[in-house]
Short mmCIF file of C-alpha atoms and ligand atoms in Angstrom, two decimals:
data_model
loop_
_atom_site.label_atom_id
_atom_site.label_comp_id
_atom_site.label_asym_id
_atom_site.label_seq_id
_atom_site.Cartn_x
_atom_site.Cartn_y
_atom_site.Cartn_z
CA MET H 255 0.00 0.00 0.00
CA LEU H 256 1.43 3.35 -1.08
CA ASP H 257 0.82 6.58 0.80
CA TYR H 258 0.72 8.66 -2.39
CA ILE H 259 0.68 8.40 -6.16
CA LEU H 260 1.95 11.58 -7.84
CA VAL H 261 1.26 12.37 -11.48
CA GLY H 262 3.85 14.73 -12.98
CA ALA H 263 7.44 15.55 -12.06
CA GLY H 264 7.73 19.20 -13.06
CA LEU H 265 8.40 21.99 -10.54
CA SER H 266 5.13 21.16 -8.78
CA GLY H 267 5.66 17.39 -8.69
CA ILE H 268 9.20 17.58 -7.36
CA ALA H 269 8.27 20.11 -4.64
CA VAL H 270 5.45 17.81 -3.52
CA ALA H 271 7.59 14.66 -3.82
CA GLU H 272 10.40 16.18 -1.80
CA LYS H 273 8.05 17.17 1.02
CA LEU H 274 6.59 13.66 1.12
CA ILE H 275 9.94 11.86 0.94
CA ASP H 276 11.20 14.10 3.76
CA SER H 277 8.36 12.89 5.95
CA GLY H 278 9.01 9.25 5.14
CA LYS H 279 6.04 8.62 2.87
CA ASN H 280 5.92 5.75 0.42
CA ILE H 281 5.28 7.28 -3.03
CA ARG H 282 5.34 6.53 -6.74
CA VAL H 283 5.73 9.29 -9.34
CA PHE H 284 4.40 8.93 -12.91
CA GLU H 285 5.94 11.11 -15.61
CA ASN H 286 5.19 10.91 -19.34
CA HIS H 287 7.33 13.83 -20.63
CA SER H 288 4.30 15.37 -22.35
CA GLN H 289 4.81 18.84 -20.88
CA SER H 290 8.00 20.90 -20.95
CA SER H 291 7.13 24.08 -19.06
CA SER H 292 9.44 23.37 -16.12
CA THR H 293 12.29 22.16 -18.36
CA VAL H 294 12.35 25.15 -20.70
CA ALA H 295 11.64 27.80 -18.02
CA GLY H 296 14.04 30.69 -17.66
CA GLY H 297 14.20 29.71 -13.99
CA ILE H 298 14.26 33.33 -12.86
CA TYR H 299 13.23 34.09 -9.31
CA ASN H 300 12.33 37.72 -9.03
CA PRO H 301 9.70 38.99 -6.58
CA VAL H 302 9.06 42.23 -8.50
CA ILE H 303 6.65 42.59 -11.44
CA LEU H 304 8.84 44.55 -13.82
CA LYS H 305 6.02 46.21 -15.74
CA ARG H 306 4.47 48.01 -12.77
CA PHE H 307 7.21 47.70 -10.13
CA THR H 308 4.87 46.03 -7.67
CA LEU H 309 5.49 42.92 -5.61
CA ALA H 310 4.19 39.69 -7.16
CA TRP H 311 1.61 37.83 -5.08
CA GLU H 312 3.22 36.85 -1.72
CA ALA H 313 6.57 36.73 -3.50
CA ASP H 314 8.64 37.99 -0.57
CA GLU H 315 7.28 35.18 1.62
CA GLN H 316 7.70 32.60 -1.16
CA LEU H 317 11.34 33.63 -1.59
CA LYS H 318 12.01 32.75 2.07
CA THR H 319 10.82 29.18 1.45
CA ALA H 320 12.10 28.72 -2.11
CA ILE H 321 15.78 29.54 -1.69
CA PRO H 322 16.36 27.22 1.31
CA PHE H 323 14.39 24.55 -0.57
CA TYR H 324 16.62 24.74 -3.67
CA ARG H 325 19.75 25.03 -1.48
CA SER H 326 18.80 21.82 0.29
CA LEU H 327 18.26 20.14 -3.08
CA GLU H 328 21.69 21.33 -4.21
CA LYS H 329 23.17 19.45 -1.26
CA LYS H 330 21.03 16.36 -1.67
CA LEU H 331 21.58 16.11 -5.44
CA LYS H 332 25.21 17.30 -5.25
CA THR H 333 24.46 19.68 -8.11
CA SER H 334 24.79 23.44 -8.35
CA LEU H 335 21.31 24.79 -9.17
CA ILE H 336 21.19 28.42 -8.06
CA SER H 337 22.95 31.38 -9.71
CA GLU H 338 22.41 34.58 -7.80
CA MET H 339 22.10 37.21 -10.51
CA PRO H 340 20.79 40.80 -10.45
CA VAL H 341 18.12 41.76 -12.96
CA TYR H 342 18.65 45.12 -14.70
CA ARG H 343 15.43 46.75 -15.87
CA LYS H 344 16.01 48.97 -18.89
CA PHE H 345 14.01 52.21 -18.65
CA HIS H 346 12.37 53.65 -21.75
CA SER H 347 11.34 57.06 -20.37
CA VAL H 348 11.70 59.49 -17.48
CA GLU H 349 8.21 58.44 -16.42
CA GLU H 350 9.40 54.86 -15.90
CA GLN H 351 12.29 56.12 -13.81
CA ASN H 352 9.84 58.12 -11.70
CA ASN H 353 7.61 55.07 -11.27
CA TRP H 354 10.62 53.12 -10.04
CA PHE H 355 11.31 55.70 -7.33
CA ALA H 356 7.60 55.99 -6.46
CA ALA H 357 7.52 52.18 -6.00
CA MET H 358 10.27 52.53 -3.41
CA ASP H 359 7.83 54.30 -1.09
CA LYS H 360 6.50 50.83 -0.25
CA PRO H 361 9.02 49.18 2.10
CA SER H 362 8.11 45.66 0.84
CA VAL H 363 9.10 46.64 -2.72
CA ALA H 364 11.96 48.95 -1.74
CA ALA H 365 13.78 45.95 -0.25
CA PHE H 366 14.28 44.70 -3.81
CA LEU H 367 14.92 47.92 -5.78
CA SER H 368 18.28 49.64 -5.89
CA PRO H 369 17.94 53.44 -5.41
CA ASN H 370 20.79 54.18 -7.84
CA LEU H 371 20.17 54.36 -11.58
CA ILE H 372 22.96 52.87 -13.68
CA SER H 373 23.64 54.61 -17.00
CA GLN H 374 25.60 51.78 -18.62
CA ILE H 375 25.76 48.07 -17.88
CA ASN H 376 27.23 46.79 -21.14
CA PRO H 377 28.50 48.62 -24.26
CA ASN H 378 26.27 46.43 -26.46
CA ILE H 379 23.06 47.30 -24.58
CA PRO H 380 22.60 51.06 -24.81
CA SER H 381 19.86 52.90 -22.91
CA ASP H 382 18.91 56.57 -23.12
CA PHE H 383 17.19 56.37 -19.75
CA SER H 384 19.53 54.15 -17.72
CA PHE H 385 18.74 50.93 -15.84
CA GLY H 386 17.39 50.05 -12.41
CA MET H 387 18.75 47.05 -10.54
CA VAL H 388 16.50 44.49 -8.82
CA LYS H 389 18.19 42.87 -5.83
CA ASN H 390 17.89 39.36 -4.33
CA THR H 391 17.11 37.81 -7.69
CA GLY H 392 18.65 34.88 -9.52
CA VAL H 393 18.15 31.86 -11.66
CA ILE H 394 17.44 28.20 -10.87
CA ASN H 395 18.71 25.83 -13.54
CA THR H 396 15.38 24.02 -13.84
CA GLU H 397 16.52 21.65 -16.59
CA LEU H 398 19.38 20.43 -14.42
CA LEU H 399 17.11 20.31 -11.37
CA LEU H 400 14.52 18.16 -13.11
CA ASP H 401 17.15 15.84 -14.60
CA ALA H 402 18.89 15.39 -11.26
CA TYR H 403 15.70 15.02 -9.22
CA ARG H 404 14.15 12.49 -11.59
CA LYS H 405 17.41 10.53 -11.47
CA TYR H 406 17.24 10.61 -7.68
CA LEU H 407 13.65 9.31 -7.79
CA LYS H 408 14.78 6.54 -10.14
CA GLU H 409 17.53 5.58 -7.68
CA LEU H 410 14.88 5.37 -4.95
CA ASP H 411 12.95 3.13 -7.35
CA VAL H 412 9.83 5.31 -7.13
CA PHE H 413 9.87 6.92 -10.61
CA ILE H 414 7.75 5.46 -13.38
CA THR H 415 8.27 6.78 -16.90
CA GLU H 416 4.81 6.18 -18.21
CA ASP H 417 1.69 8.00 -19.30
CA PHE H 418 -0.77 8.04 -16.39
CA GLN H 419 -4.06 6.89 -17.93
CA TYR H 420 -6.75 8.68 -15.99
CA ASP H 421 -9.48 6.27 -17.06
CA MET H 422 -7.61 3.33 -15.47
CA LEU H 423 -7.82 4.86 -11.97
CA GLN H 424 -10.33 3.18 -9.66
CA LEU H 425 -11.49 4.19 -6.20
CA LYS H 426 -12.59 1.31 -3.94
CA ASN H 427 -12.91 1.18 -0.14
CA ASP H 428 -11.32 4.59 0.33
CA GLN H 429 -8.21 3.63 -1.65
CA PHE H 430 -7.05 4.24 -5.19
CA ASN H 431 -6.16 1.33 -7.45
CA TYR H 432 -4.08 1.98 -10.53
CA LYS H 433 -2.55 -0.85 -12.59
CA GLY H 434 -1.72 -2.95 -9.55
CA PHE H 435 -0.71 -0.06 -7.29
CA GLN H 436 -2.86 0.69 -4.25
CA SER H 437 -2.59 4.10 -2.67
CA LYS H 438 -4.37 6.06 0.05
CA ARG H 439 -4.01 9.29 -1.88
CA ILE H 440 -3.24 10.69 -5.30
CA ILE H 441 -1.93 14.16 -6.18
CA PHE H 442 -2.09 15.49 -9.72
CA CYS H 443 0.84 17.78 -10.54
CA ASP H 444 0.23 17.48 -14.26
CA GLY H 445 0.64 21.14 -15.30
CA PHE H 446 -1.16 21.93 -18.56
CA GLY H 447 -1.58 18.14 -18.92
CA MET H 448 -4.57 18.77 -16.65
CA ALA H 449 -6.53 19.59 -19.79
CA ARG H 450 -6.74 15.78 -20.29
CA ASN H 451 -7.49 15.06 -16.62
CA PRO H 452 -11.21 14.26 -16.28
CA PHE H 453 -11.18 14.86 -12.51
CA PHE H 454 -9.93 18.45 -12.64
CA ASN H 455 -10.22 19.65 -16.24
CA LYS H 456 -13.20 21.88 -15.52
CA LEU H 457 -10.98 24.12 -13.41
CA PRO H 458 -10.04 27.31 -15.29
CA LEU H 459 -6.50 26.41 -16.30
CA ASN H 460 -5.70 28.45 -19.42
CA GLY H 461 -2.42 27.36 -20.89
CA ASN H 462 -0.12 30.15 -21.94
CA LYS H 463 2.57 29.18 -24.44
CA GLY H 464 6.04 30.58 -23.90
CA GLU H 465 9.05 30.41 -26.19
CA TYR H 466 12.72 31.27 -25.84
CA LEU H 467 15.45 31.64 -28.43
CA ILE H 468 18.91 30.47 -27.48
CA ILE H 469 21.58 32.66 -29.03
CA LYS H 470 25.35 32.60 -29.09
CA SER H 471 27.27 35.85 -29.03
CA GLU H 472 30.99 36.07 -28.35
CA ALA H 473 30.82 39.87 -28.32
CA LEU H 474 28.01 40.38 -25.80
CA LYS H 475 29.94 39.41 -22.64
CA LEU H 476 26.96 39.85 -20.31
CA GLU H 477 26.83 38.31 -16.84
CA VAL H 478 23.60 39.82 -15.50
CA ALA H 479 19.98 39.41 -16.55
CA VAL H 480 18.51 42.31 -18.52
CA LYS H 481 14.80 43.02 -18.84
CA SER H 482 13.45 45.31 -21.52
CA SER H 483 10.39 44.20 -23.52
CA ILE H 484 12.09 40.76 -23.37
CA PHE H 485 14.68 39.17 -21.08
CA ILE H 486 18.31 38.43 -21.89
CA LEU H 487 19.45 35.65 -19.61
CA PRO H 488 23.12 34.58 -19.60
CA LEU H 489 23.62 30.79 -19.65
CA GLY H 490 27.44 30.81 -19.74
CA LYS H 491 29.82 29.91 -22.59
CA ASP H 492 28.54 32.90 -24.65
CA LEU H 493 25.01 31.45 -24.74
CA TYR H 494 21.89 33.44 -23.79
CA LYS H 495 18.18 32.77 -23.46
CA ILE H 496 16.08 35.43 -25.17
CA GLY H 497 12.39 35.77 -24.36
CA ALA H 498 9.95 34.76 -23.43
CA THR H 499 6.77 35.08 -25.47
CA TYR H 500 3.21 34.88 -24.05
CA ASN H 501 0.52 33.31 -26.23
CA ASN H 502 -2.94 32.40 -24.92
CA LYS H 503 -4.22 30.90 -28.15
CA ASP H 504 -1.64 28.44 -29.44
CA LYS H 505 -1.57 25.28 -27.26
CA THR H 506 0.80 23.28 -29.48
CA PRO H 507 4.08 22.20 -27.88
CA GLU H 508 6.42 23.01 -30.79
CA PRO H 509 8.49 26.20 -31.28
CA THR H 510 7.05 28.54 -33.92
CA GLU H 511 8.38 30.80 -36.67
CA ASP H 512 6.17 33.65 -35.40
CA ALA H 513 7.78 33.60 -31.96
CA ARG H 514 11.25 33.46 -33.51
CA GLU H 515 10.58 36.52 -35.66
CA TYR H 516 8.99 38.42 -32.76
CA LEU H 517 11.93 37.72 -30.45
CA LEU H 518 14.53 38.53 -33.12
CA GLU H 519 12.87 41.86 -33.82
CA LYS H 520 12.89 42.77 -30.11
CA LEU H 521 16.46 41.57 -29.66
CA ARG H 522 17.76 43.65 -32.59
CA THR H 523 16.44 46.79 -30.92
CA LEU H 524 17.99 45.80 -27.59
CA ILE H 525 21.56 44.77 -28.42
CA THR H 526 23.99 46.20 -30.95
CA CYS H 527 26.44 43.28 -31.38
CA ASP H 528 26.38 40.18 -33.61
CA PHE H 529 24.80 36.92 -32.55
CA GLU H 530 23.58 33.66 -34.03
CA VAL H 531 20.48 31.70 -33.10
CA VAL H 532 21.44 28.21 -31.94
CA GLY H 533 18.15 26.94 -30.53
CA GLN H 534 14.51 27.56 -29.69
CA VAL H 535 12.33 25.99 -26.99
CA ALA H 536 8.64 26.13 -26.09
CA GLY H 537 6.37 25.12 -23.23
CA ILE H 538 2.85 25.73 -21.97
CA ARG H 539 2.61 27.61 -18.68
CA PRO H 540 -0.23 26.34 -16.47
CA ALA H 541 -1.80 29.78 -16.10
CA THR H 542 -5.06 30.60 -14.30
CA ALA H 543 -7.62 33.34 -14.80
CA ASP H 544 -6.99 34.93 -11.38
CA ARG H 545 -3.22 34.27 -11.50
CA LYS H 546 -3.36 32.15 -8.35
CA PRO H 547 -2.51 28.45 -8.01
CA LEU H 548 -5.12 25.70 -8.03
CA VAL H 549 -4.63 23.61 -4.91
CA GLY H 550 -6.88 21.29 -2.95
CA GLU H 551 -9.01 18.20 -2.71
CA HIS H 552 -11.64 17.00 -5.16
CA SER H 553 -15.13 17.56 -3.76
CA GLU H 554 -16.37 14.09 -4.68
CA TYR H 555 -13.25 11.88 -4.54
CA LYS H 556 -11.73 12.10 -1.07
CA GLY H 557 -7.98 11.61 -1.08
CA MET H 558 -7.61 13.05 -4.60
CA PHE H 559 -5.77 16.39 -4.86
CA CYS H 560 -4.29 18.79 -7.38
CA CYS H 561 -1.30 21.13 -7.12
CA ASN H 562 -1.28 23.25 -10.24
CA GLY H 563 -1.74 26.72 -11.75
CA PHE H 564 1.73 28.13 -11.08
CA GLY H 565 1.54 30.32 -14.22
CA SER H 566 4.78 32.12 -14.99
CA ARG H 567 6.20 31.89 -11.47
CA GLY H 568 6.59 28.20 -10.68
CA VAL H 569 10.12 28.56 -9.28
CA LEU H 570 8.98 30.79 -6.41
CA ILE H 571 5.44 29.48 -5.93
CA GLY H 572 6.16 25.73 -6.05
CA PRO H 573 7.88 25.06 -2.71
CA THR H 574 5.43 27.21 -0.67
CA VAL H 575 2.29 25.84 -2.27
CA ALA H 576 3.47 22.22 -2.07
CA ARG H 577 4.12 22.71 1.64
CA LYS H 578 0.63 24.17 2.15
CA LEU H 579 -0.99 21.24 0.37
CA ILE H 580 0.89 18.61 2.38
CA ASP H 581 0.22 20.51 5.65
CA PHE H 582 -3.45 20.38 4.78
CA ILE H 583 -3.46 16.67 3.99
CA GLU H 584 -1.26 15.50 6.84
CA ASN H 585 -2.09 18.02 9.58
CA GLY H 586 -5.45 19.49 8.59
CA THR H 587 -4.05 23.04 8.25
CA PRO H 588 -6.58 24.83 6.02
CA ILE H 589 -5.47 25.77 2.51
CA PRO H 590 -5.76 29.57 2.12
CA SER H 591 -9.01 30.39 0.33
CA ASP H 592 -7.31 32.41 -2.45
CA ILE H 593 -5.49 29.31 -3.77
CA ASN H 594 -7.98 26.63 -2.73
CA ILE H 595 -9.85 25.03 -5.63
CA ARG H 596 -13.00 25.40 -3.50
CA ARG H 597 -13.19 28.92 -4.95
CA TYR H 598 -14.41 27.11 -8.08
CA ALA H 599 -16.87 24.97 -6.11
CA LYS H 600 -18.91 23.81 -9.08
CA LYS H 601 -15.92 22.81 -11.20
CA CYS H 602 -14.59 19.75 -9.37
C1 FAD R 957 9.05 29.78 -21.81
C2 FAD R 957 8.78 29.72 -20.34
C3 FAD R 957 9.55 30.47 -19.47
C4 FAD R 957 9.31 30.43 -18.09
N1 FAD R 957 10.14 31.11 -17.26
C5 FAD R 957 9.95 31.05 -15.93
C6 FAD R 957 10.82 31.71 -15.04
O1 FAD R 957 11.82 32.33 -15.46
N2 FAD R 957 10.58 31.65 -13.71
C7 FAD R 957 9.51 30.93 -13.20
O2 FAD R 957 9.32 30.90 -11.98
N3 FAD R 957 8.67 30.28 -14.03
C8 FAD R 957 8.86 30.33 -15.36
N4 FAD R 957 8.01 29.68 -16.20
C9 FAD R 957 6.81 29.04 -15.63
C10 FAD R 957 7.13 27.70 -15.00
O3 FAD R 957 7.82 26.96 -15.96
C11 FAD R 957 5.82 27.02 -14.57
O4 FAD R 957 5.20 27.78 -13.58
C12 FAD R 957 6.12 25.62 -14.01
O5 FAD R 957 6.97 24.92 -14.86
C13 FAD R 957 4.87 24.81 -13.77
O6 FAD R 957 5.27 23.59 -13.23
P1 FAD R 957 4.30 22.35 -13.15
O7 FAD R 957 5.07 21.25 -12.52
O8 FAD R 957 3.00 22.75 -12.54
O9 FAD R 957 3.93 22.01 -14.68
P2 FAD R 957 4.82 21.25 -15.79
O10 FAD R 957 6.19 21.75 -15.84
O11 FAD R 957 4.01 21.28 -17.03
O12 FAD R 957 4.90 19.78 -15.22
C14 FAD R 957 3.83 18.87 -15.32
C15 FAD R 957 4.47 17.50 -15.49
O13 FAD R 957 3.44 16.50 -15.53
C16 FAD R 957 3.71 15.58 -16.57
N5 FAD R 957 2.43 15.01 -16.97
C17 FAD R 957 1.33 15.66 -17.43
N6 FAD R 957 0.33 14.79 -17.67
C18 FAD R 957 0.81 13.55 -17.35
C19 FAD R 957 0.25 12.23 -17.39
N7 FAD R 957 -0.99 11.99 -17.79
N8 FAD R 957 1.04 11.19 -17.01
C20 FAD R 957 2.30 11.38 -16.58
N9 FAD R 957 2.87 12.62 -16.52
C21 FAD R 957 2.14 13.68 -16.90
C22 FAD R 957 4.35 16.44 -17.66
O14 FAD R 957 5.12 15.71 -18.58
C23 FAD R 957 5.21 17.41 -16.82
O15 FAD R 957 6.52 16.92 -16.60
C24 FAD R 957 8.23 29.66 -17.58
C25 FAD R 957 7.46 28.90 -18.45
C26 FAD R 957 7.72 28.91 -19.82
C27 FAD R 957 6.91 28.06 -20.74
#
């Protein structure tokens, strides 16, 4: 008898799995490699919304859980995952500069914004209106994290590379039966794969496709992240991620020509040096209408849960939300109403 079946080993699935393994639970994790959001993510953790200079939802609190979580995984997996890296926001007008300083009136935001404007950060990235620096930001190498964590799950013999077939799941005598496995509980961490999940697919999960270009530029020599209309994210060895795009309509997993052209056009106005495109990746963000996660227990099937809806901020949200879900299941601590799927009472 298992304690938990997990479906999905993206940022949500590994945060949930880690919490359960830590408390000695007997789990199995199904992963079918159908979704790539967590693998292709930029991995940026940045509490500030760089359009409006406001704090993202509970981001300062999430940061306090996320960084120790990824640090502990670095030790466990013996892999370097975190690169602390400032984000430089390019200003396009005096008004934007003023908004930056006005935002600093709020102490919660001021903690992350540098009061000094920087006129030049790199000769290949000119700005007529300088840059502002966001502090306490960085990047998690999510591709490496997922590779290493899935390998760790395989070593524990709890990882099953297989499509979880929702219609094969049976509930009998308060336990779930799935292809010979019996489990007290099941948690779906299936990201945009939830669209195929008959138990939760009425929840308002609107996938949002994101794409990055990978470029190589020997001349750029940039070691910080830069945000203008798009991000430039250094990967090392003269490689950079450029993006990302946001597309609510296209739900196909493949990279597109449209996104490539859009990103190239933006990039050419941002940097002045030569580069070549060496790759392009795409994934579907599990985005929600109210931009809050979807967490909680199915109203009809007791013991069945979902942990989803991390949108464009899975790196920061994942560890906090996974902890809240497990605290609810194991200790009865209520899930906050703003993330609880009960807010969509009629949908599951
Ligand atoms: C281009 C792009 C850039 C991004 N940049 C950032 C960033 O810089 N910072 C940040 O915080 N966030 C970023 N995000 C968002 C972040 O990637 C998501 O919030 C996060 O990945 C969601 O994680 P998840 O585990 O819920 O979903 P997913 O990553 O989609 O994971 C779900 C997993 O479940 C598996 N699965 C689904 N159905 C089944 C099934 N039936 N059987 C078995 N397995 C199944 C899938 O294969 C997948 O591995 C970005 C996203 C994109 C697309």
